[in-house]
Coordinates of C-alpha atoms in Angstrom, one line a residue:
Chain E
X396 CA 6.5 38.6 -18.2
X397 CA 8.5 37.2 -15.7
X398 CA 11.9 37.6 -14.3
X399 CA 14.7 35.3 -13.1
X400 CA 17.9 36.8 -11.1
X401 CA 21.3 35.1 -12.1
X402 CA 24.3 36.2 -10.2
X403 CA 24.0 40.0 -10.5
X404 CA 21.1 41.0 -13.4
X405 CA 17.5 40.3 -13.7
X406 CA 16.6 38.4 -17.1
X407 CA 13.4 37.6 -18.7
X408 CA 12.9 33.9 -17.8
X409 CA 13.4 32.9 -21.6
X410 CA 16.4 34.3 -21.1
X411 CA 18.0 32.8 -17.8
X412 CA 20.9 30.6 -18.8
X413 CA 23.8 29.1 -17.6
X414 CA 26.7 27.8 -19.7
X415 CA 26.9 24.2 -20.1
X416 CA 30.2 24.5 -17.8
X417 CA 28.5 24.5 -15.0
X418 CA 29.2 22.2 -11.8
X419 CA 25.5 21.8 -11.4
X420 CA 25.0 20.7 -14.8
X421 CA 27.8 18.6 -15.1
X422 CA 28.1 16.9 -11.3
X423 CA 24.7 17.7 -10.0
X424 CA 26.5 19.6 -7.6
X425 CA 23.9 22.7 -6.1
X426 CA 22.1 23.4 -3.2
X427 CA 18.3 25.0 -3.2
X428 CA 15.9 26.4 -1.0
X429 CA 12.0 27.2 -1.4
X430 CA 9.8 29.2 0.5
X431 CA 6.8 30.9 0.1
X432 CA 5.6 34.2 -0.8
X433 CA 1.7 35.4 -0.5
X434 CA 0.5 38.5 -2.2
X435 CA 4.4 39.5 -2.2
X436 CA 4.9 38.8 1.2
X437 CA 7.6 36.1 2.3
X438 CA 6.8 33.5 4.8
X439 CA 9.3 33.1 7.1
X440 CA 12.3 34.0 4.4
X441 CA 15.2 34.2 7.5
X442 CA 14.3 30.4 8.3
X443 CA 14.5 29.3 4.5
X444 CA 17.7 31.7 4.2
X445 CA 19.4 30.2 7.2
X446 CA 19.3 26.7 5.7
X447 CA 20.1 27.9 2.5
X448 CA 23.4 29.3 3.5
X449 CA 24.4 26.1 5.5
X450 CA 23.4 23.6 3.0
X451 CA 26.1 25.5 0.7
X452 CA 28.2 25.4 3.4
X453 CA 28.0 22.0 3.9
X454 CA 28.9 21.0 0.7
X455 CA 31.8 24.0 0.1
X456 CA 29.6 25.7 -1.9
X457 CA 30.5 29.6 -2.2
X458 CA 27.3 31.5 -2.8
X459 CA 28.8 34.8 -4.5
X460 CA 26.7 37.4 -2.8
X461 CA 26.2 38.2 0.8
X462 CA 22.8 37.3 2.9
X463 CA 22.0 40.9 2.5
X464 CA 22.3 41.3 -0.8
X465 CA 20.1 38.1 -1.4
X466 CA 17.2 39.4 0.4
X467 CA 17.3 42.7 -1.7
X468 CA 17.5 40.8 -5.0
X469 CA 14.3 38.5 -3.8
X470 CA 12.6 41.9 -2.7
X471 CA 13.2 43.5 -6.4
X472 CA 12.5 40.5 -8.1
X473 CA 9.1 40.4 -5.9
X474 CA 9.0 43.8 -7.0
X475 CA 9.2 43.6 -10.7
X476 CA 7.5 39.9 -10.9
X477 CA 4.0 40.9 -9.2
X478 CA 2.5 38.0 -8.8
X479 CA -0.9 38.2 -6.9
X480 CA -1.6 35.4 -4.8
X481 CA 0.4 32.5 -3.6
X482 CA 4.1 32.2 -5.3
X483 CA 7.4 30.0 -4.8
X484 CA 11.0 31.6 -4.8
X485 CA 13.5 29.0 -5.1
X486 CA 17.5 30.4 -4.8
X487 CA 20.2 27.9 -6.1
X488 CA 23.6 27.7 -5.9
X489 CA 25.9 25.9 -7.7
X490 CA 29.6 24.8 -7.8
X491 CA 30.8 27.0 -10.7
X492 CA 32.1 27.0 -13.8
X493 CA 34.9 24.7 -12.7
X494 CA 37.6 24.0 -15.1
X495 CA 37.8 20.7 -14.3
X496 CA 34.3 19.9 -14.1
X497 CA 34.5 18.5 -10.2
X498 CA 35.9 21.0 -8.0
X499 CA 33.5 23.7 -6.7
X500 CA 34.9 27.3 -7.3
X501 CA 32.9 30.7 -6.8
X502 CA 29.2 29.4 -7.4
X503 CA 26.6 30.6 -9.5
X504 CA 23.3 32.0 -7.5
X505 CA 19.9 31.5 -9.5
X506 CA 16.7 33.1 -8.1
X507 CA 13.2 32.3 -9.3
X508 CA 10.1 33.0 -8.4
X509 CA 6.7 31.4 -10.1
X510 CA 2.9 31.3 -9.2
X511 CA 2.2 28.0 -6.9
X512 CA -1.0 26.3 -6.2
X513 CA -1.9 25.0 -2.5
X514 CA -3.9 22.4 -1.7
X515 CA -7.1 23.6 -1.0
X516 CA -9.8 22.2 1.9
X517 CA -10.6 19.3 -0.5
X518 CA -7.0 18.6 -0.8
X519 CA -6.9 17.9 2.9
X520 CA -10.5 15.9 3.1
X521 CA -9.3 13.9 0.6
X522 CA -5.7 12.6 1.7
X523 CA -2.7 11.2 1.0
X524 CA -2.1 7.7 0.0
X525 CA 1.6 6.7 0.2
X526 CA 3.8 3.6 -0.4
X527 CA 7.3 2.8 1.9
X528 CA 10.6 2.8 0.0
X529 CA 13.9 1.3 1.6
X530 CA 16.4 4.8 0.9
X531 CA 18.2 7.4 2.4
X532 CA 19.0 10.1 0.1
X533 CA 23.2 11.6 0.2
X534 CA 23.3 14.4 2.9
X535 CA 19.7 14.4 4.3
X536 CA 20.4 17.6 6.1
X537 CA 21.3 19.5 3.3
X538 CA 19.2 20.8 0.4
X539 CA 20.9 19.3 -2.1
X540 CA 19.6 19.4 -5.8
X541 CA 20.1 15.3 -6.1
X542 CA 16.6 13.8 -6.6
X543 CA 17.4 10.9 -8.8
X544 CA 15.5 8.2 -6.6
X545 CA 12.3 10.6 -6.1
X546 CA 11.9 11.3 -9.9
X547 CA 12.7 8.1 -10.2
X548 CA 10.1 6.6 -8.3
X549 CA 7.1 8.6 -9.8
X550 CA 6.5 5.6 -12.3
X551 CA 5.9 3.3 -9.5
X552 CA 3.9 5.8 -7.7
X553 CA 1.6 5.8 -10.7
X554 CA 1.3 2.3 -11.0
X555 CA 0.9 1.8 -7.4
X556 CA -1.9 4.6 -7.9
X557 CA 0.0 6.3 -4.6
X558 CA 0.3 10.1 -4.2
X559 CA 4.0 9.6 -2.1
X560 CA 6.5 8.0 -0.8
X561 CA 8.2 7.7 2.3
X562 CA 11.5 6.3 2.7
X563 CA 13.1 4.0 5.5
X564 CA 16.5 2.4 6.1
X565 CA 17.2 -0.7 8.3
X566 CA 13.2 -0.3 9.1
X567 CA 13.8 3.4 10.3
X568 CA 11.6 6.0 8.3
X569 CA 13.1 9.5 7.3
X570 CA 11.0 11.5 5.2
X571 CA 9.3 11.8 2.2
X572 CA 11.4 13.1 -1.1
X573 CA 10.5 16.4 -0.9
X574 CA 8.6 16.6 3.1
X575 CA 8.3 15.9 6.2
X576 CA 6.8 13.2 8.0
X577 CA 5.1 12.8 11.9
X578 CA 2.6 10.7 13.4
X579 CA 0.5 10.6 16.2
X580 CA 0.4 7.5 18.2
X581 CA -1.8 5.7 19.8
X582 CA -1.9 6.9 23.5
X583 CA -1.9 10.4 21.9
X584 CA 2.1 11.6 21.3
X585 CA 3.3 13.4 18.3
X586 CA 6.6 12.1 16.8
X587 CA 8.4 13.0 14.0
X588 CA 12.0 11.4 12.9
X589 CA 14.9 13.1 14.7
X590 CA 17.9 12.5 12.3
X591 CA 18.7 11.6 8.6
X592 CA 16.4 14.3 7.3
X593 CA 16.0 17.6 5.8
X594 CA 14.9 19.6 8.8
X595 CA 11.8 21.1 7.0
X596 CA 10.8 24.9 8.5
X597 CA 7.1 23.9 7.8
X598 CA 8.2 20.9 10.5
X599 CA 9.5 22.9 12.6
X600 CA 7.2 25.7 13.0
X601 CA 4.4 22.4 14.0
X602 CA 6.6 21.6 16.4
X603 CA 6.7 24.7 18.1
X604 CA 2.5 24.3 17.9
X605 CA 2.2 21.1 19.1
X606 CA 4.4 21.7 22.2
X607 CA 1.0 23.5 23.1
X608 CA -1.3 20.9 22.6
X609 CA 0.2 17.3 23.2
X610 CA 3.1 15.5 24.1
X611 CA 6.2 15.7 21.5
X612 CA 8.9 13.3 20.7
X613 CA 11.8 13.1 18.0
X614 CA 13.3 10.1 17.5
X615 CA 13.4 7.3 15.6
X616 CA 9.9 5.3 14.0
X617 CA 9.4 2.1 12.4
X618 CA 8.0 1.5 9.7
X619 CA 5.6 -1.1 12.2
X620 CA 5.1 1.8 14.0
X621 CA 3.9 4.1 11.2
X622 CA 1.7 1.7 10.1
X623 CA 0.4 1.1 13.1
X624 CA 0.0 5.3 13.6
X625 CA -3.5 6.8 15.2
X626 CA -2.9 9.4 12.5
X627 CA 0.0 9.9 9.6
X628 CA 0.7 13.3 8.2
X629 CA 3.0 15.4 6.2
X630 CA 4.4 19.1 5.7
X631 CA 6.3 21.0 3.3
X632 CA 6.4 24.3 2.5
X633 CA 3.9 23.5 -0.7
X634 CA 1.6 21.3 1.0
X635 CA 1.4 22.9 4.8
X636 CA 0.1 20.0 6.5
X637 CA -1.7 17.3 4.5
X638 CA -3.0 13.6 6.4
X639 CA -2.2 10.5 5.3
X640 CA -4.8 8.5 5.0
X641 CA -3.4 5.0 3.8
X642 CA 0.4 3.7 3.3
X643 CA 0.8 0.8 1.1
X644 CA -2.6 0.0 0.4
X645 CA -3.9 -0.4 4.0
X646 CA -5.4 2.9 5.7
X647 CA -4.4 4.7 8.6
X648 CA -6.8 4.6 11.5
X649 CA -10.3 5.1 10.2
X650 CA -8.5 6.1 6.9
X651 CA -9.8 9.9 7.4
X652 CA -8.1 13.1 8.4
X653 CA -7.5 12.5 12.3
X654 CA -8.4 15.2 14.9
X655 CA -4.7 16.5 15.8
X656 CA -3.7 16.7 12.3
X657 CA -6.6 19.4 11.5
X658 CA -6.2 21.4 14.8
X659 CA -2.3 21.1 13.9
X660 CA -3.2 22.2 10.0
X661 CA -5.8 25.4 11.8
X662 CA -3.3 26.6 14.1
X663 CA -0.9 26.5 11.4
X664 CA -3.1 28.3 9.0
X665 CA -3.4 31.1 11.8
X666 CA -0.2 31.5 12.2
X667 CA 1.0 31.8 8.8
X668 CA -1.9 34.5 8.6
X669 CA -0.4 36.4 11.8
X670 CA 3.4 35.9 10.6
X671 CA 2.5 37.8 6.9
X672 CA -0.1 40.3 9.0
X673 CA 2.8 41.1 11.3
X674 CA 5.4 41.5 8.3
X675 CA 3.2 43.4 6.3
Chain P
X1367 CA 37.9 28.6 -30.4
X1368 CA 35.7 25.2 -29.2
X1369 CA 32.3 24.8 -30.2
X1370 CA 30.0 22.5 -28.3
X1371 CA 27.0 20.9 -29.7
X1372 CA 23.4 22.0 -28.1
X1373 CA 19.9 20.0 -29.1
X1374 CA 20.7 20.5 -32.7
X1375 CA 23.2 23.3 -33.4
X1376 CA 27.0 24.3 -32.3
X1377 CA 27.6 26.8 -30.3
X1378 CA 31.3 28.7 -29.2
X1379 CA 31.8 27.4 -26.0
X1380 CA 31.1 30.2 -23.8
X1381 CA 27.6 30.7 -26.0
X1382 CA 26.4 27.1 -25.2
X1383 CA 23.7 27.0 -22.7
X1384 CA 20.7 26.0 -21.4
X1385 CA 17.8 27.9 -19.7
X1386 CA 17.6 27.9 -15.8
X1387 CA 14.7 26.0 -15.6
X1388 CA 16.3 22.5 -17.1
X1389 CA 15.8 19.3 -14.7
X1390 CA 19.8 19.1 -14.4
X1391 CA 20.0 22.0 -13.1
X1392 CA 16.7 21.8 -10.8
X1393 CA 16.9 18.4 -9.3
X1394 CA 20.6 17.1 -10.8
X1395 CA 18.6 14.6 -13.3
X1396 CA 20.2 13.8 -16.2
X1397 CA 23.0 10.9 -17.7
X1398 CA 26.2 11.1 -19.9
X1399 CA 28.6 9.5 -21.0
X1400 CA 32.3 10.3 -21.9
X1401 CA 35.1 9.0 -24.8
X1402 CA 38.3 9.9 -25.8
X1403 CA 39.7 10.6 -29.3
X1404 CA 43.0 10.6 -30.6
X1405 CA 44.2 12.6 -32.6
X1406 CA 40.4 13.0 -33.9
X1407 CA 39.8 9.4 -33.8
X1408 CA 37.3 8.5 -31.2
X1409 CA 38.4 5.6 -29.1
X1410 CA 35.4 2.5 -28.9
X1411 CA 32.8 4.9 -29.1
X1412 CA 30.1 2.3 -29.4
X1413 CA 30.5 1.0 -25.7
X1414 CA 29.7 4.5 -24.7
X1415 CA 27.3 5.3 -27.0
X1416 CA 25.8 1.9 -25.8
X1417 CA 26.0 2.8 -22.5
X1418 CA 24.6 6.6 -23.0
X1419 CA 21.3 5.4 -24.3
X1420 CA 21.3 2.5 -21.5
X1421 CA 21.8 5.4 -19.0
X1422 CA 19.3 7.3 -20.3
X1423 CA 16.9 4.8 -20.5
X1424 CA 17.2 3.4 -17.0
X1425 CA 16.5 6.9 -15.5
X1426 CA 13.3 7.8 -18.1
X1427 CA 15.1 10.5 -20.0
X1428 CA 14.1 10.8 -23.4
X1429 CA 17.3 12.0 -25.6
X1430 CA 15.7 14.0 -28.1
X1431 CA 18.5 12.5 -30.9
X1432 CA 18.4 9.1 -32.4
X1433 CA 21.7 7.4 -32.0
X1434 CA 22.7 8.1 -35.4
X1435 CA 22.1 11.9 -35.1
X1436 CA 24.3 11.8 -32.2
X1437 CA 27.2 10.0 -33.8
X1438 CA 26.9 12.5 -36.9
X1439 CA 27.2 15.8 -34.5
X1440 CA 30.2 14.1 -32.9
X1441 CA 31.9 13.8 -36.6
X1442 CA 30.8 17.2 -36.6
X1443 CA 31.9 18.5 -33.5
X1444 CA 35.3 16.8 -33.6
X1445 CA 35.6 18.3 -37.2
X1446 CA 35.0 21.5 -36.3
X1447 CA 37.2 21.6 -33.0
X1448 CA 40.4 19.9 -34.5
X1449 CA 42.0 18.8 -31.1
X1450 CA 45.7 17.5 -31.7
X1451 CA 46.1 15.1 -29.8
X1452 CA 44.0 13.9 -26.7
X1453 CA 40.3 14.8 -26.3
X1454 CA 37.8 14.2 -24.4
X1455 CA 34.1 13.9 -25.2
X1456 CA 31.2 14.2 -23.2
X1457 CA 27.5 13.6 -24.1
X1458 CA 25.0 15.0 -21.7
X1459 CA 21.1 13.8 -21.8
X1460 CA 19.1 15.8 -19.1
X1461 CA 15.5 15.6 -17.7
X1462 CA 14.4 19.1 -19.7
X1463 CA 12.8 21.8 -19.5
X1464 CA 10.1 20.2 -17.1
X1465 CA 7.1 22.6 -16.1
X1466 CA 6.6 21.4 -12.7
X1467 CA 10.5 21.0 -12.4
X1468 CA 10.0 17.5 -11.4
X1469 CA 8.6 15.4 -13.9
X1470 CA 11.1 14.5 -16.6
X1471 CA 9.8 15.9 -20.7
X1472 CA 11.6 15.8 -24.0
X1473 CA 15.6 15.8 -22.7
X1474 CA 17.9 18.3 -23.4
X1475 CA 21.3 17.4 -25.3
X1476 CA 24.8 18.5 -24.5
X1477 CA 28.1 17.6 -26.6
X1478 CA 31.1 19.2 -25.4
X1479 CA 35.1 18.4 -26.5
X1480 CA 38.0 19.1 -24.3
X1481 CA 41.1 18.6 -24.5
X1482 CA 42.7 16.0 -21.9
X1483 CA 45.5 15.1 -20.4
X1484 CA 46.3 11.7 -19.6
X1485 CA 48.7 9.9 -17.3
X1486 CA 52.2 9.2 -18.6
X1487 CA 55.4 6.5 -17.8
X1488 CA 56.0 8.6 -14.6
X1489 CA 52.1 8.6 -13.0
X1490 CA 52.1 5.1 -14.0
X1491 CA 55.1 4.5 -11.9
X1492 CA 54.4 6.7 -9.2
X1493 CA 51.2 4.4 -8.5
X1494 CA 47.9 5.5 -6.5
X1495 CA 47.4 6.5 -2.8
X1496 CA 43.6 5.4 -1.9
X1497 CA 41.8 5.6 0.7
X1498 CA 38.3 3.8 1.7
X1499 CA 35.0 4.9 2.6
X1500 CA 31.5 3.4 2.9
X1501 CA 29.0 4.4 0.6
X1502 CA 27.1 3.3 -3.2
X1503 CA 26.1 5.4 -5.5
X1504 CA 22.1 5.6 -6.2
X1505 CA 21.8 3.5 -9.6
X1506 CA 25.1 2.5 -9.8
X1507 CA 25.0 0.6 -13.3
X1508 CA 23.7 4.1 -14.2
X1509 CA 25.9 7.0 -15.7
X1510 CA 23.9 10.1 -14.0
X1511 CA 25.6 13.3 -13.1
X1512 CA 25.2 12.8 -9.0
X1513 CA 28.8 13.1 -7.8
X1514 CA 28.1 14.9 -4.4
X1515 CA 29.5 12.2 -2.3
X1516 CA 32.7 12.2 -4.8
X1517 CA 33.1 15.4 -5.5
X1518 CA 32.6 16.3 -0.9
X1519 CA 34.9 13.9 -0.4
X1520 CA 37.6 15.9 -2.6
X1521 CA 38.5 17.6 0.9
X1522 CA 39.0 14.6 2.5
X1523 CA 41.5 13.2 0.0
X1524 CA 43.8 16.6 0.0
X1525 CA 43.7 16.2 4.4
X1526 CA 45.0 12.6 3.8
X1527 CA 47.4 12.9 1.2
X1528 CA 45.7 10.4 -0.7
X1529 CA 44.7 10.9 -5.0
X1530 CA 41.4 8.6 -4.8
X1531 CA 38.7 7.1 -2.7
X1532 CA 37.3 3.6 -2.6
X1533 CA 33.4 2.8 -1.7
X1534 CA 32.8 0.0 0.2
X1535 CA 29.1 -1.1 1.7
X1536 CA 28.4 -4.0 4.1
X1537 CA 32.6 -4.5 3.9
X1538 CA 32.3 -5.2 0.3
X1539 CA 33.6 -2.8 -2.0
X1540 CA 32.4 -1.8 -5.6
X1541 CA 33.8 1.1 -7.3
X1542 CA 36.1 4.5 -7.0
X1543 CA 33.9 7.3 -7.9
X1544 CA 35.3 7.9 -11.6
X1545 CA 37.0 4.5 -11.7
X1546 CA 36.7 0.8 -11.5
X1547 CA 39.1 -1.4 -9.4
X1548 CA 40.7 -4.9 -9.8
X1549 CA 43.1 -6.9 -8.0
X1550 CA 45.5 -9.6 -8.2
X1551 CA 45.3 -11.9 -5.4
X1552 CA 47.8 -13.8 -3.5
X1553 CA 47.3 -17.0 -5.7
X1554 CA 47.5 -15.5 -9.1
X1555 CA 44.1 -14.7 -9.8
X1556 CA 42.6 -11.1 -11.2
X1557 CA 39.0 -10.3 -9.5
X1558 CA 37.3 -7.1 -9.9
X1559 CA 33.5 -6.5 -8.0
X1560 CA 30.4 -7.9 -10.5
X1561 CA 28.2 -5.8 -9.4
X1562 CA 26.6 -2.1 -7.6
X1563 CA 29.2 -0.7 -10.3
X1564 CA 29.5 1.4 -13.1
X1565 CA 30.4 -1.1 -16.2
X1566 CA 33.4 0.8 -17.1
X1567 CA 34.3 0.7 -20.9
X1568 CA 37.9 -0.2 -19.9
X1569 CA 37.0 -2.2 -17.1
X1570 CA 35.6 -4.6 -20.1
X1571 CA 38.7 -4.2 -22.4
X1572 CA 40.8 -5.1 -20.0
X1573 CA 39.2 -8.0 -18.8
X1574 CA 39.0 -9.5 -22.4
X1575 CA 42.6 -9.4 -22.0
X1576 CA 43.5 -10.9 -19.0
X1577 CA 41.3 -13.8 -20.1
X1578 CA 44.4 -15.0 -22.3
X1579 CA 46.7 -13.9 -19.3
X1580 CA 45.6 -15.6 -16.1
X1581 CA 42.0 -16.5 -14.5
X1582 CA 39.9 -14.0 -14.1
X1583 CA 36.9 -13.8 -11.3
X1584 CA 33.9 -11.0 -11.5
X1585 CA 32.7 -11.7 -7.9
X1586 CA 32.3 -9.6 -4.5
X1587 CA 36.1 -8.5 -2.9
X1588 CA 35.8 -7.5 1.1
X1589 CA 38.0 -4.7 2.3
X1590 CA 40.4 -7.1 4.1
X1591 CA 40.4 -8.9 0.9
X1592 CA 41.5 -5.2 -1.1
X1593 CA 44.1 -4.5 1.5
X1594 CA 45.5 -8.1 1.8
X1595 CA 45.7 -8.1 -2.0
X1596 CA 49.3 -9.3 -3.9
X1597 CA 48.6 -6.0 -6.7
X1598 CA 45.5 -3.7 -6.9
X1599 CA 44.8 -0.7 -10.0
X1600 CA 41.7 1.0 -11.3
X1601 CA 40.6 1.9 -14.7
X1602 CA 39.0 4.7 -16.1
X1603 CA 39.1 6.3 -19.6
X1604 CA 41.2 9.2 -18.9
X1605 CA 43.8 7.2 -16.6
X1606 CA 43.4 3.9 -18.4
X1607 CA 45.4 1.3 -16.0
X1608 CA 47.3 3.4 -12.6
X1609 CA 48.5 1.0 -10.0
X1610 CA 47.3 1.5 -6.6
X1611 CA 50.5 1.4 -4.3
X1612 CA 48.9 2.4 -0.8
X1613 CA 45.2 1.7 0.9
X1614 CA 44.5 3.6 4.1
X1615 CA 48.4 4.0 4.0
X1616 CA 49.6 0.5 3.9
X1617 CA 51.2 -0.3 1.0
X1618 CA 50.0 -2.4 -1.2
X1619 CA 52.6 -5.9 -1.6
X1620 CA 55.5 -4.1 -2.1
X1621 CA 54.2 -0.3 -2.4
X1622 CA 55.3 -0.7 -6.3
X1623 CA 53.5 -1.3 -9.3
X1624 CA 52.9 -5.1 -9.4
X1625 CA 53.7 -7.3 -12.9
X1626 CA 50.7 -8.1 -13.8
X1627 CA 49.4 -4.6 -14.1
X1628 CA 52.1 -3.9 -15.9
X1629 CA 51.5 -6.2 -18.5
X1630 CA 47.6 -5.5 -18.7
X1631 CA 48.6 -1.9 -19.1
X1632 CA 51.1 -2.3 -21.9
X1633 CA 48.6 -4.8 -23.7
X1634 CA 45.6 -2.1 -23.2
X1635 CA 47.7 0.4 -24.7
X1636 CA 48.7 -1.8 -27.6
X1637 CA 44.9 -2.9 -28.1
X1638 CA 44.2 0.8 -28.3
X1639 CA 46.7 1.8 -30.9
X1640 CA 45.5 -1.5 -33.3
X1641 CA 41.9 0.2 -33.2
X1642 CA 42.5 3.3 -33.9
X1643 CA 45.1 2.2 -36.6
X1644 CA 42.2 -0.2 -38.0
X1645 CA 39.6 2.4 -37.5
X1646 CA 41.6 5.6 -40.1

C-alpha cells in the first residue's frame, strides 16, 4: 500500500482527494516540485525545496505548512511508503478552495511519492531524438502545474516518431517541457540557455561539474546553433543526463553520444553516489 | 445543501471529489465550459455544450459522457439544487486519472451549480476601468482551465485601481481573460478581434444583433485603435454587456457608457428573456 500526505494526514493513495473546489482544479492554478529519492534517501531535497517555496511565491501561493514541517512529512511518508530502489516525491500546492474560484487563499499541499524508473546505460547509448517547437511556456522560472502545450504535443511527437521536444521563441531555444537543455560547441564550450527557463537542479549541479572540465557559458542559442551543436544533451531530475543524438530528423555530430556528455553523465553519476553516501 | 454531479453520480458539495492523482490537478489539463440558468432555465445551453465538446476535443480529452448524458445530469443537477434565481453552471472535462501523470486516459467529469450574481443598472452605469497587457493565452479558441497569467495579474489590477485586464500581442489585441471585447469606432462601425480568442457565447449573440443595428467588422483592432475608440465594452456570461469607461486611465470618448452599447445591452437582455420565455 501506499500513502499520499494531503495538508495534515497521511491517506491511502485510493484515498487522496481534493474537493472539486479547488483552485488547482478549477484555474490550473499550483505549483510542483520533483526530486528524487534512492533506497529512501533524498537527492538534494534543500535544492528541490528551495524552488518549491519560490515558485509558490511567485505566483501568491500560500503553502500552509512551514519548510520544516515539509521535510518531516516527506521523511514519514518515506518512512511508511518503503519503497526499495529509485522513487519520485512530488509536493504540490495549490490556490485553495477559493470561493470565487480565481483568487488564491490558504493553499492545499499534496505530497506523493511512487517508484520511478531511470534510464539505464542503454537508455543513454541509444539517445534522444527531438523535434523544435516555436513556444515559451507562462512563467518559465516557476514550477507551475500548466503543461497544456507539452501534453499537447505528444501526438506530434508520435507521428514525428521523436522522443522530445524543445521549444524556441524568436529563434531562441529554452528548454524542453519538462528539462533542461545544453550543448557543446564546436571549438569545445558548454552552453546552456540563461533565461526563460525553469532553472533545473539536475542543470545546475552539471554546471558546477563542467566548470572543472571545459569552458562554460549561459546565454542565449539558436536554434542554427543547436543544430549545428558538436554534441546536444538534456537533464532532469528523471533522466540525469541523456544525449541527443538527432533534432528534427537530421543527427547531431556523428549522431552518437559525444565524449563531454558521458564524462559529464559519469561525474554526475559519482556525485549523486557521494551526495546519498554522505547523507546516509 | 448543493449537490454536484461527479462521472456518474451527485455528490453534496463538500463530498465531491476527485483523487490526487487526476491530470487537472497534476499538470492543469483539462476544459470546461460554463452557462447560466434562470430561475432553473438554462440560458443557450447548446453553444456551450457545443463548445465543451469542441474544447475537449481540441486538447485530446476524452469526456467519459455522451452529450446527451451530460444534458440529462444537468436536468438532474438543476432539479435537485433548486437555485432561485441566477445560477451558474460549470462542466469540467479533465485529462484523468493518468498513470504516468502525463499522458491523457478516460477523462474525469465535473458538474457543479452556483449561485451567481450578476451586474445590475448601477455596474452597468458605473462602466469598466481596464488596463492593457501583452500576452495570449496557449489555445486560445480553447476553454482549458490555465488562468495563471489572469488570475497573477489579479495583484496588478487591485495596485492600479483598475476591474479588468486587456491582452494585446504584436500591438494587436484579442481578449480580456474571462471576457471578449468590442468597440465602436469613430465612424460608426462595431469591430471586435476575429481571432486568438475565446468564441464567447455572448460575444456571438450580440453580434447577431448588431447586424440589424449598424456594420459590424470581425477583424484585428491595435491598441491605439482600442484607446482611440468612440465606445468600447466586453461580454461575458456572468456580466453580459459592461461598458468600458477608462483604458490605462484615459477615458474612453466621454468616460460614460456610449449609445450604442446601450442599445446592444438592452436588446441582449430582451433576446434573453424571449428564450427563456419560449424555452418553459
Amino acid at each position: 500500500m501506499r500513502w499520499t500526505f494531503v495538508n495534515d494526514a497521511y491517506y491511502e493513495e485510493e484515498k487522496a482527494v481534493l474537493k472539486t473546489g479547488d483552485l488547482a482544479l478549477q484555474r490550473g492554478y499550483a505549483v510542483f516540485d520533483y526530486f528524487r529519492t534512492s533506497d529512501s534517501q533524498p537527492l538534494f531535497p534543500d535544492d528541490y525545496l528551495d524552488r518549491f517555496f519560490n515558485s509558490a511565491s511567485r505566483l501568491f501561493i500560500t503553502i500552509p505548512q512551514t519548510r520544516e514541517q515539509i521535510k518531516n512529512a516527506i521523511d514519514s511518508l518515506i518512512e511508511k511508503n518503503q519503497i526499495a530502489g529509485d522513487s519520485g516525491i512530488r509536493m504540490l500546492a495549490t490556490g485553495g478552495y477559493s470561493p470565487d474560484s480565481y483568487t488564491p487563499v490558504r493553499g492545499n499541499l499534496i505530497i506523493q511519492q511512487h517508484p520511478v524508473a531511470l534510464p539505464g546505460k542503454e537508455k543513454f547509448e541509444q539517445g534522444m531524438k527531438i523535434v523544435t517547437h516555436e513556444y515559451m511556456r507562462d512563467f518559465p522560472e516557476v514550477k507551475s502545474i500548466n503543461y497544456l502545450m507539452g501534453i499537447w504535443l505528444q501526438q506530434q511527437l508520435k507521428e514525428k516518431e521523436a522522443d522530445d521536444v524543445v521549444y524556441f521563441r524568436n529563434n531562441i531555444i529554452s528548454e524542453f517541457p519538462r528539462a533542461n537543455i545544453f550543448i557543446v560547441t564546436r571549438d569545445g564550450k558548454l552552453a546552456t540557455p540563461a533565461q526563460h527557463i525553469l532553472h533545473g537542479i539536475t542543470r545546475k549541479k552539471v554546471l558546477q561539474l563542467a566548470h572543472e572540465m571545459l569552458p562554460v557559458e549561459k546565454r542565449d542559442i539558436s536554434v542554427n546553433e543547436l543544430k549545428n551543436a558538436a554534441e546536444v544533451f538534456m537533464t532532469s531530475t528523471t533522466k540525469r543526463l541523456l544525449p541527443v543524438i538527432a533534432i528534427d530528423g537530421n543527427p547531431v555530430g556523428n549522431g552518437k553520444p559525444g565524449k563531454v556528455t558521458r564524462q559529464l553523465y559519469e561525474q554526475f553519476m559519482a556525485m549523486e553516489l557521494q551526495y546519498l553516501h554522505a547523507a546516509k
